[in-house]
């Protein structure tokens, strides 16, 4: 971890079970050796995304919060960013690139209350983001 000793608490990643795409993504990144999960992931997202998804998942789990993660990866394509076009009173939506076209979207959950932080309440502190709730994984050409 680049010579830095981080505390033994790591980001908690929760997943939206109501989304088939998110469930498929979760099942694979949490158990990439599972052939059934790998087959489903390959069918939905393609072979090219497999290693990038696992790599990103493992990276996120290494750090205690989004701020510490961004201190290392903030100048790369894999930095955690705020999604644009989210209204003040809506939930704060963050995103991270899995590869050039796939994005993973998530909310910042407030502690263990299972409530998400609203954008209007956010103070811009990525270090406070310790629990994330993945709501979508999508494929879109963002280069336009």
Short mmCIF file of C-alpha atoms in Angstrom, two decimals:
data_model
loop_
_atom_site.label_atom_id
_atom_site.label_comp_id
_atom_site.label_asym_id
_atom_site.label_seq_id
_atom_site.Cartn_x
_atom_site.Cartn_y
_atom_site.Cartn_z
CA UNK A 1 0.00 0.00 0.00
CA UNK A 2 2.64 2.43 -1.06
CA UNK A 3 4.46 2.34 2.28
CA UNK A 4 1.62 3.86 4.29
CA UNK A 5 0.06 2.13 7.26
CA UNK A 6 -3.70 2.56 7.21
CA UNK A 7 -6.00 1.54 10.05
CA UNK A 8 -7.55 -1.90 9.98
CA UNK A 9 -10.96 -0.54 9.06
CA UNK A 10 -11.94 -0.68 5.44
CA UNK A 11 -14.68 0.77 3.29
CA UNK A 12 -17.89 -1.21 3.54
CA UNK A 13 -19.39 -1.86 0.12
CA UNK A 14 -23.10 -2.69 0.05
CA UNK A 15 -25.05 -3.54 -3.09
CA UNK A 16 -28.59 -2.83 -4.29
CA UNK A 17 -30.21 -6.28 -4.46
CA UNK A 18 -33.11 -4.96 -6.54
CA UNK A 19 -30.84 -4.44 -9.57
CA UNK A 20 -29.92 -7.49 -11.66
CA UNK A 21 -26.82 -5.77 -13.01
CA UNK A 22 -25.61 -4.81 -9.53
CA UNK A 23 -26.26 -8.33 -8.18
CA UNK A 24 -24.35 -9.85 -11.10
CA UNK A 25 -21.44 -7.44 -10.55
CA UNK A 26 -21.39 -8.10 -6.78
CA UNK A 27 -21.53 -11.87 -7.14
CA UNK A 28 -18.54 -11.88 -9.47
CA UNK A 29 -16.26 -9.38 -7.70
CA UNK A 30 -16.89 -10.99 -4.32
CA UNK A 31 -16.25 -14.48 -5.66
CA UNK A 32 -14.39 -14.33 -8.97
CA UNK A 33 -13.48 -18.04 -8.80
CA UNK A 34 -17.18 -19.00 -8.86
CA UNK A 35 -17.74 -20.26 -12.41
CA UNK A 36 -21.47 -19.51 -12.35
CA UNK A 37 -20.86 -15.91 -11.25
CA UNK A 38 -18.08 -15.54 -13.85
CA UNK A 39 -20.30 -16.87 -16.64
CA UNK A 40 -23.15 -14.50 -15.70
CA UNK A 41 -20.75 -11.55 -15.46
CA UNK A 42 -19.16 -12.36 -18.83
CA UNK A 43 -22.59 -12.60 -20.46
CA UNK A 44 -23.82 -9.28 -19.04
CA UNK A 45 -20.65 -7.14 -19.06
CA UNK A 46 -18.18 -8.93 -21.35
CA UNK A 47 -14.83 -10.61 -20.89
CA UNK A 48 -12.86 -7.36 -21.13
CA UNK A 49 -14.34 -5.97 -17.89
CA UNK A 50 -13.64 -9.00 -15.70
CA UNK A 51 -10.13 -8.24 -14.47
CA UNK A 52 -10.78 -4.48 -14.19
CA UNK A 53 -13.86 -5.08 -12.00
CA UNK A 54 -12.03 -7.39 -9.59
CA UNK A 55 -9.02 -5.06 -9.46
CA UNK A 56 -11.21 -2.05 -8.62
CA UNK A 57 -13.14 -4.01 -5.98
CA UNK A 58 -9.91 -5.11 -4.29
CA UNK A 59 -8.54 -1.56 -4.41
CA UNK A 60 -11.65 -0.10 -2.78
CA UNK A 61 -11.48 -2.66 0.01
CA UNK A 62 -7.88 -1.73 0.86
CA UNK A 63 -8.70 1.76 2.10
CA UNK A 64 -10.70 3.01 5.09
CA UNK A 65 -12.54 5.73 3.17
CA UNK A 66 -12.95 7.40 -0.21
CA UNK A 67 -10.57 10.23 0.70
CA UNK A 68 -7.69 7.87 1.41
CA UNK A 69 -8.48 5.94 -1.76
CA UNK A 70 -8.50 9.17 -3.79
CA UNK A 71 -5.18 10.24 -2.24
CA UNK A 72 -3.64 7.30 -4.13
CA UNK A 73 -5.88 7.04 -7.21
CA UNK A 74 -7.22 10.60 -7.51
CA UNK A 75 -5.11 11.42 -10.54
CA UNK A 76 -6.16 8.24 -12.40
CA UNK A 77 -9.30 7.24 -14.28
CA UNK A 78 -10.33 5.23 -11.20
CA UNK A 79 -10.84 8.22 -8.89
CA UNK A 80 -14.09 8.56 -6.97
CA UNK A 81 -16.03 11.59 -8.22
CA UNK A 82 -19.37 13.29 -7.70
CA UNK A 83 -21.89 12.56 -10.43
CA UNK A 84 -22.97 15.72 -12.19
CA UNK A 85 -26.61 16.69 -12.70
CA UNK A 86 -27.82 15.60 -9.26
CA UNK A 87 -30.26 18.03 -7.69
CA UNK A 88 -29.65 19.59 -4.28
CA UNK A 89 -32.34 17.62 -2.44
CA UNK A 90 -31.48 14.26 -4.04
CA UNK A 91 -29.10 11.69 -2.64
CA UNK A 92 -25.42 12.36 -3.15
CA UNK A 93 -24.35 10.15 -6.07
CA UNK A 94 -20.72 9.24 -6.53
CA UNK A 95 -19.11 7.37 -9.40
CA UNK A 96 -15.95 5.50 -10.23
CA UNK A 97 -14.76 4.24 -13.59
CA UNK A 98 -14.36 0.49 -13.87
CA UNK A 99 -12.83 0.91 -17.34
CA UNK A 100 -13.10 3.45 -20.18
CA UNK A 101 -16.84 2.98 -20.71
CA UNK A 102 -18.25 1.29 -17.59
CA UNK A 103 -19.09 3.31 -14.50
CA UNK A 104 -20.16 2.18 -11.06
CA UNK A 105 -22.55 4.54 -9.28
CA UNK A 106 -23.11 4.59 -5.54
CA UNK A 107 -24.46 6.59 -2.65
CA UNK A 108 -22.70 7.52 0.56
CA UNK A 109 -24.53 5.75 3.36
CA UNK A 110 -24.62 7.49 6.72
CA UNK A 111 -22.93 5.19 9.21
CA UNK A 112 -24.96 2.02 9.82
CA UNK A 113 -28.36 3.69 9.58
CA UNK A 114 -28.87 2.59 5.94
CA UNK A 115 -29.83 6.18 5.11
CA UNK A 116 -28.03 7.92 2.28
CA UNK A 117 -26.54 11.38 2.53
CA UNK A 118 -28.35 14.08 0.59
CA UNK A 119 -26.27 16.25 -1.71
CA UNK A 120 -27.39 19.43 0.06
CA UNK A 121 -25.95 18.06 3.33
CA UNK A 122 -22.58 17.04 1.96
CA UNK A 123 -19.61 19.11 3.07
CA UNK A 124 -17.21 17.75 0.43
CA UNK A 125 -15.34 15.45 2.82
CA UNK A 126 -14.39 12.29 0.94
CA UNK A 127 -12.73 11.03 4.16
CA UNK A 128 -16.19 10.69 5.71
CA UNK A 129 -17.27 8.21 3.02
CA UNK A 130 -16.73 4.85 4.67
CA UNK A 131 -19.88 2.97 3.62
CA UNK A 132 -21.00 3.00 0.00
CA UNK A 133 -24.16 1.59 -1.55
CA UNK A 134 -23.72 0.53 -5.19
CA UNK A 135 -26.88 1.38 -7.13
CA UNK A 136 -25.87 0.90 -10.77
CA UNK A 137 -23.18 -0.41 -13.07
CA UNK A 138 -23.64 0.81 -16.61
CA UNK A 139 -21.96 0.97 -19.98
CA UNK A 140 -22.00 4.24 -21.82
CA UNK A 141 -19.62 6.06 -24.11
CA UNK A 142 -18.62 8.99 -21.89
CA UNK A 143 -16.05 10.34 -24.33
CA UNK A 144 -18.68 12.38 -26.23
#
